[in-house]
GROMACS .gro file of N, CA and C in nm:
model
  465
    1PRO      N    1   0.077  -0.117   0.004
    1PRO     CA    2  -0.014  -0.010   0.000
    1PRO      C    3   0.081   0.128   0.000
    2LEU      N    4   0.023   0.231  -0.019
    2LEU     CA    5   0.090   0.373  -0.044
    2LEU      C    6   0.054   0.457   0.086
    3VAL      N    7   0.119   0.556   0.100
    3VAL     CA    8   0.078   0.644   0.195
    3VAL      C    9  -0.059   0.698   0.191
    4ASN      N   10  -0.116   0.720   0.066
    4ASN     CA   11  -0.256   0.756   0.035
    4ASN      C   12  -0.353   0.661   0.070
    5SER      N   13  -0.314   0.533   0.069
    5SER     CA   14  -0.405   0.409   0.095
    5SER      C   15  -0.491   0.435   0.228
    6TYR      N   16  -0.434   0.488   0.321
    6TYR     CA   17  -0.493   0.487   0.442
    6TYR      C   18  -0.591   0.606   0.466
    7LYS      N   19  -0.590   0.696   0.373
    7LYS     CA   20  -0.681   0.818   0.364
    7LYS      C   21  -0.841   0.782   0.341
    8ARG      N   22  -0.849   0.660   0.284
    8ARG     CA   23  -0.998   0.613   0.263
    8ARG      C   24  -1.040   0.547   0.388
    9LEU      N   25  -0.960   0.504   0.469
    9LEU     CA   26  -0.998   0.423   0.597
    9LEU      C   27  -1.044   0.524   0.695
   10ARG      N   28  -1.171   0.561   0.678
   10ARG     CA   29  -1.258   0.651   0.774
   10ARG      C   30  -1.393   0.575   0.784
   11THR      N   31  -1.449   0.609   0.905
   11THR     CA   32  -1.569   0.521   0.932
   11THR      C   33  -1.675   0.582   0.851
   12SER      N   34  -1.680   0.702   0.805
   12SER     CA   35  -1.786   0.776   0.723
   12SER      C   36  -1.784   0.721   0.581
   13PHE      N   37  -1.686   0.644   0.531
   13PHE     CA   38  -1.671   0.620   0.386
   13PHE      C   39  -1.726   0.463   0.370
   14GLU      N   40  -1.767   0.386   0.463
   14GLU     CA   41  -1.809   0.252   0.449
   14GLU      C   42  -1.686   0.170   0.403
   15ALA      N   43  -1.570   0.229   0.445
   15ALA     CA   44  -1.456   0.144   0.413
   15ALA      C   45  -1.406   0.067   0.548
   16PRO      N   46  -1.349  -0.058   0.537
   16PRO     CA   47  -1.323  -0.120   0.652
   16PRO      C   48  -1.217  -0.071   0.742
   17VAL      N   49  -1.270  -0.015   0.864
   17VAL     CA   50  -1.175   0.031   0.956
   17VAL      C   51  -1.162  -0.058   1.082
   18TYR      N   52  -1.273  -0.136   1.115
   18TYR     CA   53  -1.273  -0.229   1.224
   18TYR      C   54  -1.251  -0.366   1.174
   19VAL      N   55  -1.181  -0.450   1.246
   19VAL     CA   56  -1.161  -0.585   1.210
   19VAL      C   57  -1.274  -0.669   1.258
   20THR      N   58  -1.380  -0.673   1.155
   20THR     CA   59  -1.493  -0.749   1.186
   20THR      C   60  -1.551  -0.824   1.067
   21TRP      N   61  -1.655  -0.907   1.078
   21TRP     CA   62  -1.714  -0.957   0.966
   21TRP      C   63  -1.851  -0.948   0.979
   22ALA      N   64  -1.927  -0.971   0.879
   22ALA     CA   65  -2.064  -0.953   0.860
   22ALA      C   66  -2.128  -1.020   0.742
   23HIS      N   67  -2.266  -1.044   0.737
   23HIS     CA   68  -2.325  -1.086   0.628
   23HIS      C   69  -2.384  -0.956   0.540
   24ILE      N   70  -2.415  -0.843   0.603
   24ILE     CA   71  -2.481  -0.732   0.533
   24ILE      C   72  -2.398  -0.605   0.534
   25ASN      N   73  -2.340  -0.582   0.662
   25ASN     CA   74  -2.268  -0.468   0.684
   25ASN      C   75  -2.152  -0.443   0.583
   26ARG      N   76  -2.163  -0.331   0.501
   26ARG     CA   77  -2.064  -0.303   0.408
   26ARG      C   78  -1.929  -0.244   0.460
   27GLY      N   79  -1.938  -0.207   0.593
   27GLY     CA   80  -1.813  -0.162   0.646
   27GLY      C   81  -1.739  -0.261   0.726
   28ALA      N   82  -1.788  -0.377   0.710
   28ALA     CA   83  -1.702  -0.486   0.770
   28ALA      C   84  -1.568  -0.522   0.689
   29LEU      N   85  -1.468  -0.582   0.745
   29LEU     CA   86  -1.343  -0.616   0.680
   29LEU      C   87  -1.377  -0.737   0.592
   30ILE      N   88  -1.449  -0.831   0.636
   30ILE     CA   89  -1.492  -0.950   0.562
   30ILE      C   90  -1.637  -0.951   0.544
   31ARG      N   91  -1.697  -0.973   0.426
   31ARG     CA   92  -1.842  -0.983   0.424
   31ARG      C   93  -1.874  -1.133   0.363
   32VAL      N   94  -1.960  -1.211   0.413
   32VAL     CA   95  -2.006  -1.323   0.369
   32VAL      C   96  -2.163  -1.290   0.334
   33PRO      N   97  -2.187  -1.261   0.216
   33PRO     CA   98  -2.328  -1.207   0.187
   33PRO      C   99  -2.417  -1.343   0.189
   34SER      N  100  -2.533  -1.298   0.249
   34SER     CA  101  -2.641  -1.411   0.281
   34SER      C  102  -2.698  -1.457   0.151
   35LEU      N  103  -2.728  -1.576   0.146
   35LEU     CA  104  -2.783  -1.634   0.025
   35LEU      C  105  -2.930  -1.703   0.063
   36ALA      N  106  -3.000  -1.730  -0.043
   36ALA     CA  107  -3.134  -1.775  -0.007
   36ALA      C  108  -3.119  -1.937   0.036
   37PRO      N  109  -3.206  -1.979   0.130
   37PRO     CA  110  -3.198  -2.103   0.176
   37PRO      C  111  -3.185  -2.203   0.062
   38GLY      N  112  -3.080  -2.292   0.067
   38GLY     CA  113  -3.073  -2.397  -0.021
   38GLY      C  114  -2.949  -2.361  -0.128
   39GLU      N  115  -2.912  -2.225  -0.118
   39GLU     CA  116  -2.797  -2.174  -0.210
   39GLU      C  117  -2.667  -2.165  -0.135
   40GLU      N  118  -2.661  -2.235  -0.025
   40GLU     CA  119  -2.528  -2.219   0.061
   40GLU      C  120  -2.420  -2.262  -0.011
   41ALA      N  121  -2.419  -2.362  -0.100
   41ALA     CA  122  -2.307  -2.412  -0.184
   41ALA      C  123  -2.245  -2.300  -0.263
   42HIS      N  124  -2.319  -2.196  -0.272
   42HIS     CA  125  -2.262  -2.083  -0.363
   42HIS      C  126  -2.209  -1.962  -0.279
   43THR      N  127  -2.192  -1.991  -0.162
   43THR     CA  128  -2.131  -1.882  -0.071
   43THR      C  129  -2.008  -1.825  -0.123
   44ARG      N  130  -1.983  -1.700  -0.111
   44ARG     CA  131  -1.874  -1.626  -0.144
   44ARG      C  132  -1.822  -1.550  -0.025
   45LEU      N  133  -1.698  -1.503  -0.030
   45LEU     CA  134  -1.629  -1.418   0.062
   45LEU      C  135  -1.588  -1.283  -0.003
   46GLU      N  136  -1.606  -1.176   0.065
   46GLU     CA  137  -1.561  -1.051   0.012
   46GLU      C  138  -1.463  -0.997   0.112
   47LEU      N  139  -1.338  -0.999   0.082
   47LEU     CA  140  -1.230  -0.943   0.160
   47LEU      C  141  -1.205  -0.800   0.117
   48ARG      N  142  -1.242  -0.712   0.206
   48ARG     CA  143  -1.240  -0.571   0.164
   48ARG      C  144  -1.112  -0.485   0.202
   49CYS      N  145  -1.001  -0.569   0.255
   49CYS     CA  146  -0.894  -0.480   0.300
   49CYS      C  147  -0.774  -0.474   0.213
   50PRO      N  148  -0.747  -0.563   0.107
   50PRO     CA  149  -0.639  -0.522   0.027
   50PRO      C  150  -0.647  -0.395  -0.058
   51ASP      N  151  -0.558  -0.323  -0.038
   51ASP     CA  152  -0.550  -0.191  -0.132
   51ASP      C  153  -0.517  -0.227  -0.273
   52PRO      N  154  -0.579  -0.140  -0.354
   52PRO     CA  155  -0.546  -0.173  -0.512
   52PRO      C  156  -0.411  -0.159  -0.537
   53SER      N  157  -0.343  -0.089  -0.474
   53SER     CA  158  -0.193  -0.074  -0.505
   53SER      C  159  -0.107  -0.179  -0.448
   54SER      N  160  -0.173  -0.272  -0.366
   54SER     CA  161  -0.080  -0.368  -0.326
   54SER      C  162  -0.051  -0.485  -0.426
   55ASN      N  163   0.053  -0.559  -0.406
   55ASN     CA  164   0.095  -0.677  -0.484
   55ASN      C  165  -0.003  -0.791  -0.457
   56PRO      N  166  -0.078  -0.826  -0.577
   56PRO     CA  167  -0.190  -0.918  -0.534
   56PRO      C  168  -0.124  -1.056  -0.490
   57TYR      N  169  -0.008  -1.081  -0.552
   57TYR     CA  170   0.047  -1.210  -0.507
   57TYR      C  171   0.099  -1.214  -0.363
   58LEU      N  172   0.156  -1.113  -0.309
   58LEU     CA  173   0.188  -1.098  -0.172
   58LEU      C  174   0.079  -1.078  -0.077
   59ALA      N  175  -0.028  -1.011  -0.126
   59ALA     CA  176  -0.146  -0.998  -0.050
   59ALA      C  177  -0.211  -1.137  -0.025
   60ALA      N  178  -0.229  -1.201  -0.140
   60ALA     CA  179  -0.283  -1.340  -0.121
   60ALA      C  180  -0.212  -1.439  -0.029
   61ALA      N  181  -0.071  -1.430  -0.049
   61ALA     CA  182  -0.004  -1.522   0.023
   61ALA      C  183  -0.002  -1.498   0.184
   62VAL      N  184  -0.001  -1.374   0.217
   62VAL     CA  185  -0.012  -1.335   0.358
   62VAL      C  186  -0.163  -1.363   0.409
   63MET      N  187  -0.256  -1.344   0.336
   63MET     CA  188  -0.381  -1.360   0.379
   63MET      C  189  -0.416  -1.516   0.391
   64LEU      N  190  -0.359  -1.600   0.301
   64LEU     CA  191  -0.374  -1.743   0.310
   64LEU      C  192  -0.309  -1.792   0.432
   65GLN      N  193  -0.180  -1.739   0.461
   65GLN     CA  194  -0.103  -1.770   0.578
   65GLN      C  195  -0.182  -1.750   0.709
   66ALA      N  196  -0.233  -1.637   0.700
   66ALA     CA  197  -0.300  -1.572   0.828
   66ALA      C  198  -0.429  -1.674   0.853
   67GLY      N  199  -0.499  -1.709   0.758
   67GLY     CA  200  -0.612  -1.792   0.771
   67GLY      C  201  -0.572  -1.917   0.800
   68LEU      N  202  -0.466  -1.992   0.761
   68LEU     CA  203  -0.412  -2.116   0.790
   68LEU      C  204  -0.369  -2.107   0.941
   69ASP      N  205  -0.312  -2.006   0.990
   69ASP     CA  206  -0.266  -1.987   1.126
   69ASP      C  207  -0.378  -1.995   1.218
   70GLY      N  208  -0.480  -1.933   1.172
   70GLY     CA  209  -0.610  -1.927   1.268
   70GLY      C  210  -0.673  -2.057   1.268
   71ILE      N  211  -0.675  -2.135   1.162
   71ILE     CA  212  -0.718  -2.283   1.157
   71ILE      C  213  -0.643  -2.353   1.248
   72ARG      N  214  -0.508  -2.352   1.238
   72ARG     CA  215  -0.413  -2.442   1.309
   72ARG      C  216  -0.425  -2.416   1.458
   73GLN      N  217  -0.437  -2.287   1.501
   73GLN     CA  218  -0.459  -2.242   1.644
   73GLN      C  219  -0.594  -2.264   1.697
   74LYS      N  220  -0.689  -2.299   1.597
   74LYS     CA  221  -0.829  -2.306   1.633
   74LYS      C  222  -0.888  -2.190   1.702
   75LEU      N  223  -0.854  -2.098   1.631
   75LEU     CA  224  -0.892  -1.943   1.694
   75LEU      C  225  -1.044  -1.938   1.675
   76PRO      N  226  -1.118  -1.875   1.773
   76PRO     CA  227  -1.257  -1.882   1.768
   76PRO      C  228  -1.306  -1.771   1.681
   77LEU      N  229  -1.420  -1.794   1.595
   77LEU     CA  230  -1.476  -1.703   1.525
   77LEU      C  231  -1.561  -1.594   1.596
   78GLN      N  232  -1.534  -1.475   1.582
   78GLN     CA  233  -1.617  -1.376   1.652
   78GLN      C  234  -1.750  -1.370   1.592
   79ASP      N  235  -1.864  -1.314   1.666
   79ASP     CA  236  -1.992  -1.312   1.614
   79ASP      C  237  -1.987  -1.204   1.507
   80ALA      N  238  -2.073  -1.226   1.411
   80ALA     CA  239  -2.088  -1.123   1.304
   80ALA      C  240  -2.133  -0.999   1.353
   81LEU      N  241  -2.080  -0.889   1.300
   81LEU     CA  242  -2.126  -0.755   1.348
   81LEU      C  243  -2.200  -0.686   1.241
   82GLU      N  244  -2.337  -0.683   1.241
   82GLU     CA  245  -2.418  -0.646   1.137
   82GLU      C  246  -2.453  -0.492   1.146
   83GLU      N  247  -2.468  -0.432   1.270
   83GLU     CA  248  -2.497  -0.288   1.284
   83GLU      C  249  -2.385  -0.203   1.241
   84THR      N  250  -2.410  -0.090   1.194
   84THR     CA  251  -2.329   0.005   1.176
   84THR      C  252  -2.258   0.058   1.292
   85LEU      N  253  -2.114   0.087   1.289
   85LEU     CA  254  -2.053   0.127   1.413
   85LEU      C  255  -2.044   0.284   1.423
   86LEU      N  256  -2.091   0.356   1.316
   86LEU     CA  257  -2.090   0.506   1.314
   86LEU      C  258  -2.168   0.544   1.417
   87GLY      N  259  -2.109   0.629   1.522
   87GLY     CA  260  -2.196   0.695   1.622
   87GLY      C  261  -2.215   0.596   1.740
   88GLN      N  262  -2.141   0.477   1.738
   88GLN     CA  263  -2.165   0.383   1.852
   88GLN      C  264  -2.084   0.430   1.971
   89ASP      N  265  -2.126   0.377   2.096
   89ASP     CA  266  -2.054   0.415   2.217
   89ASP      C  267  -1.900   0.393   2.205
   90GLN      N  268  -1.829   0.485   2.251
   90GLN     CA  269  -1.680   0.466   2.249
   90GLN      C  270  -1.619   0.349   2.328
   91SER      N  271  -1.685   0.324   2.445
   91SER     CA  272  -1.649   0.209   2.525
   91SER      C  273  -1.660   0.081   2.440
   92ARG      N  274  -1.767   0.063   2.367
   92ARG     CA  275  -1.784  -0.048   2.282
   92ARG      C  276  -1.677  -0.054   2.171
   93LEU      N  277  -1.652   0.055   2.108
   93LEU     CA  278  -1.580   0.069   1.988
   93LEU      C  279  -1.417   0.020   2.033
   94ARG      N  280  -1.383   0.057   2.160
   94ARG     CA  281  -1.252   0.032   2.209
   94ARG      C  282  -1.225  -0.117   2.203
   95ARG      N  283  -1.328  -0.201   2.226
   95ARG     CA  284  -1.314  -0.343   2.244
   95ARG      C  285  -1.291  -0.415   2.097
   96ILE      N  286  -1.309  -0.339   1.986
   96ILE     CA  287  -1.303  -0.381   1.860
   96ILE      C  288  -1.158  -0.344   1.797
   97GLU      N  289  -1.102  -0.452   1.750
   97GLU     CA  290  -0.960  -0.406   1.676
   97GLU      C  291  -0.987  -0.327   1.554
   98VAL      N  292  -0.899  -0.228   1.543
   98VAL     CA  293  -0.895  -0.129   1.414
   98VAL      C  294  -0.773  -0.163   1.332
   99LEU      N  295  -0.784  -0.132   1.212
   99LEU     CA  296  -0.670  -0.138   1.110
   99LEU      C  297  -0.589  -0.029   1.136
  100PRO      N  298  -0.453  -0.045   1.101
  100PRO     CA  299  -0.373   0.080   1.117
  100PRO      C  300  -0.422   0.192   1.041
  101ALA      N  301  -0.392   0.317   1.095
  101ALA     CA  302  -0.454   0.430   1.037
  101ALA      C  303  -0.358   0.521   0.934
  102SER      N  304  -0.231   0.449   0.930
  102SER     CA  305  -0.131   0.509   0.849
  102SER      C  306  -0.036   0.412   0.808
  103LEU      N  307   0.048   0.442   0.704
  103LEU     CA  308   0.146   0.345   0.658
  103LEU      C  309   0.252   0.321   0.762
  104GLY      N  310   0.285   0.411   0.851
  104GLY     CA  311   0.377   0.389   0.959
  104GLY      C  312   0.326   0.298   1.060
  105GLU      N  313   0.185   0.306   1.096
  105GLU     CA  314   0.134   0.210   1.184
  105GLU      C  315   0.120   0.070   1.125
  106ALA      N  316   0.105   0.060   1.010
  106ALA     CA  317   0.093  -0.065   0.943
  106ALA      C  318   0.235  -0.129   0.922
  107LEU      N  319   0.333  -0.059   0.921
  107LEU     CA  320   0.469  -0.114   0.912
  107LEU      C  321   0.507  -0.161   1.040
  108ASP      N  322   0.463  -0.094   1.128
  108ASP     CA  323   0.498  -0.131   1.296
  108ASP      C  324   0.436  -0.260   1.310
  109ALA      N  325   0.297  -0.267   1.263
  109ALA     CA  326   0.226  -0.382   1.292
  109ALA      C  327   0.284  -0.510   1.207
  110LEU      N  328   0.323  -0.483   1.096
  110LEU     CA  329   0.374  -0.601   1.021
  110LEU      C  330   0.508  -0.646   1.071
  111SER      N  331   0.590  -0.554   1.104
  111SER     CA  332   0.705  -0.593   1.185
  111SER      C  333   0.701  -0.681   1.302
  112GLN      N  334   0.593  -0.673   1.373
  112GLN     CA  335   0.571  -0.746   1.497
  112GLN      C  336   0.480  -0.873   1.477
  113ASP      N  337   0.442  -0.894   1.343
  113ASP     CA  338   0.346  -1.008   1.314
  113ASP      C  339   0.439  -1.115   1.264
  114ASP      N  340   0.473  -1.222   1.346
  114ASP     CA  341   0.558  -1.325   1.312
  114ASP      C  342   0.485  -1.414   1.192
  115VAL      N  343   0.366  -1.443   1.191
  115VAL     CA  344   0.297  -1.516   1.096
  115VAL      C  345   0.321  -1.461   0.954
  116ILE      N  346   0.294  -1.328   0.953
  116ILE     CA  347   0.312  -1.256   0.818
  116ILE      C  348   0.456  -1.252   0.770
  117MET      N  349   0.552  -1.204   0.862
  117MET     CA  350   0.678  -1.210   0.833
  117MET      C  351   0.742  -1.337   0.793
  118SER      N  352   0.692  -1.442   0.845
  118SER     CA  353   0.738  -1.565   0.805
  118SER      C  354   0.689  -1.602   0.680
  119ALA      N  355   0.561  -1.570   0.654
  119ALA     CA  356   0.497  -1.593   0.509
  119ALA      C  357   0.576  -1.517   0.395
  120LEU      N  358   0.627  -1.408   0.425
  120LEU     CA  359   0.701  -1.327   0.327
  120LEU      C  360   0.861  -1.371   0.312
  121GLY      N  361   0.897  -1.439   0.418
  121GLY     CA  362   1.035  -1.480   0.427
  121GLY      C  363   1.124  -1.348   0.467
  122PRO      N  364   1.243  -1.378   0.511
  122PRO     CA  365   1.327  -1.262   0.543
  122PRO      C  366   1.374  -1.174   0.439
  123TYR      N  367   1.396  -1.239   0.322
  123TYR     CA  368   1.458  -1.162   0.200
  123TYR      C  369   1.346  -1.056   0.170
  124ILE      N  370   1.231  -1.099   0.150
  124ILE     CA  371   1.126  -1.002   0.104
  124ILE      C  372   1.084  -0.914   0.217
  125SER      N  373   1.058  -0.960   0.343
  125SER     CA  374   1.021  -0.882   0.437
  125SER      C  375   1.113  -0.767   0.477
  126ASP      N  376   1.243  -0.810   0.477
  126ASP     CA  377   1.336  -0.702   0.535
  126ASP      C  378   1.339  -0.589   0.424
  127ARG      N  379   1.349  -0.630   0.292
  127ARG     CA  380   1.349  -0.537   0.194
  127ARG      C  381   1.222  -0.454   0.183
  128TYR      N  382   1.106  -0.514   0.187
  128TYR     CA  383   0.986  -0.440   0.183
  128TYR      C  384   0.971  -0.350   0.292
  129LEU      N  385   1.013  -0.380   0.424
  129LEU     CA  386   0.995  -0.297   0.534
  129LEU      C  387   1.099  -0.177   0.508
  130ALA      N  388   1.225  -0.193   0.468
  130ALA     CA  389   1.310  -0.095   0.445
  130ALA      C  390   1.266   0.006   0.343
  131ALA      N  391   1.203  -0.042   0.231
  131ALA     CA  392   1.159   0.040   0.123
  131ALA      C  393   1.053   0.132   0.167
  132LYS      N  394   0.951   0.075   0.223
  132LYS     CA  395   0.823   0.135   0.280
  132LYS      C  396   0.854   0.233   0.387
  133ARG      N  397   0.957   0.194   0.471
  133ARG     CA  398   0.998   0.293   0.588
  133ARG      C  399   1.063   0.427   0.524
  134GLN      N  400   1.138   0.398   0.413
  134GLN     CA  401   1.204   0.505   0.336
  134GLN      C  402   1.091   0.584   0.274
  135GLU      N  403   1.012   0.523   0.217
  135GLU     CA  404   0.887   0.613   0.153
  135GLU      C  405   0.809   0.679   0.246
  136TYR      N  406   0.772   0.614   0.370
  136TYR     CA  407   0.708   0.690   0.463
  136TYR      C  408   0.787   0.813   0.525
  137ASP      N  409   0.907   0.795   0.552
  137ASP     CA  410   0.997   0.914   0.606
  137ASP      C  411   0.991   1.020   0.499
  138GLU      N  412   1.005   0.984   0.371
  138GLU     CA  413   1.012   1.098   0.253
  138GLU      C  414   0.879   1.166   0.259
  139TYR      N  415   0.757   1.072   0.268
  139TYR     CA  416   0.628   1.144   0.270
  139TYR      C  417   0.614   1.242   0.395
  140ASN      N  418   0.668   1.201   0.507
  140ASN     CA  419   0.653   1.291   0.636
  140ASN      C  420   0.737   1.408   0.631
  141ARG      N  421   0.839   1.421   0.540
  141ARG     CA  422   0.919   1.525   0.527
  141ARG      C  423   0.877   1.636   0.442
  142GLN      N  424   0.756   1.605   0.351
  142GLN     CA  425   0.705   1.679   0.257
  142GLN      C  426   0.612   1.807   0.337
  143VAL      N  427   0.640   1.919   0.272
  143VAL     CA  428   0.527   2.035   0.316
  143VAL      C  429   0.431   2.043   0.194
  144THR      N  430   0.312   2.018   0.227
  144THR     CA  431   0.209   2.032   0.111
  144THR      C  432   0.161   2.173   0.079
  145ALA      N  433   0.116   2.201  -0.031
  145ALA     CA  434   0.051   2.325  -0.062
  145ALA      C  435  -0.070   2.353   0.041
  146TRP      N  436  -0.138   2.250   0.088
  146TRP     CA  437  -0.247   2.276   0.188
  146TRP      C  438  -0.186   2.342   0.303
  147GLU      N  439  -0.075   2.291   0.355
  147GLU     CA  440  -0.016   2.335   0.480
  147GLU      C  441   0.035   2.473   0.464
  148VAL      N  442   0.102   2.508   0.354
  148VAL     CA  443   0.157   2.641   0.317
  148VAL      C  444   0.023   2.732   0.331
  149GLU      N  445  -0.079   2.698   0.242
  149GLU     CA  446  -0.197   2.796   0.235
  149GLU      C  447  -0.262   2.817   0.360
  150ARG      N  448  -0.264   2.710   0.446
  150ARG     CA  449  -0.344   2.709   0.570
  150ARG      C  450  -0.261   2.780   0.683
  151TYR      N  451  -0.136   2.779   0.692
  151TYR     CA  452  -0.041   2.811   0.805
  151TYR      C  453   0.043   2.939   0.775
  152VAL      N  454   0.083   2.963   0.637
  152VAL     CA  455   0.173   3.051   0.619
  152VAL      C  456   0.142   3.196   0.673
  153ASN      N  457   0.017   3.242   0.664
  153ASN     CA  458  -0.020   3.391   0.717
  153ASN      C  459  -0.067   3.379   0.855
  154ARG      N  460  -0.096   3.269   0.922
  154ARG     CA  461  -0.153   3.259   1.052
  154ARG      C  462  -0.056   3.269   1.168
  155TYR      N  463   0.087   3.217   1.135
  155TYR     CA  464   0.170   3.226   1.251
  155TYR      C  465   0.298   3.292   1.212
   0.00000   0.00000   0.00000
């Protein structure tokens, strides 16, 4: 993903921000659309988190590895979260895991995730983290036109 990839992850955009699944809720990270009775053999999954700028092969590899790890560890499936979380009580929202809000947060999470790091292998993971950290540092050093217009005459 790119630094701009995280700008779409806002609760007001129906983008997946919370790590949840649902049948109907379009804000869920994973959707399992409901089917008519008798049509269960045609069930599909919608995984809404991969950014269009991501490498589809790496994205598929790490998602498969994460799924297999959950199966091996017999991790329990959370209940589906069908209601919208917009405007929900903050104490409830704090109990729901959120996706990283920036490329920097995502890189920190990636570097601490043994399952994903092992799926990528040391050669790819080390180089990917180094390249993306450099990209994020370059991004953070930029002064945008918006910043200049907003602040140059104020302070």
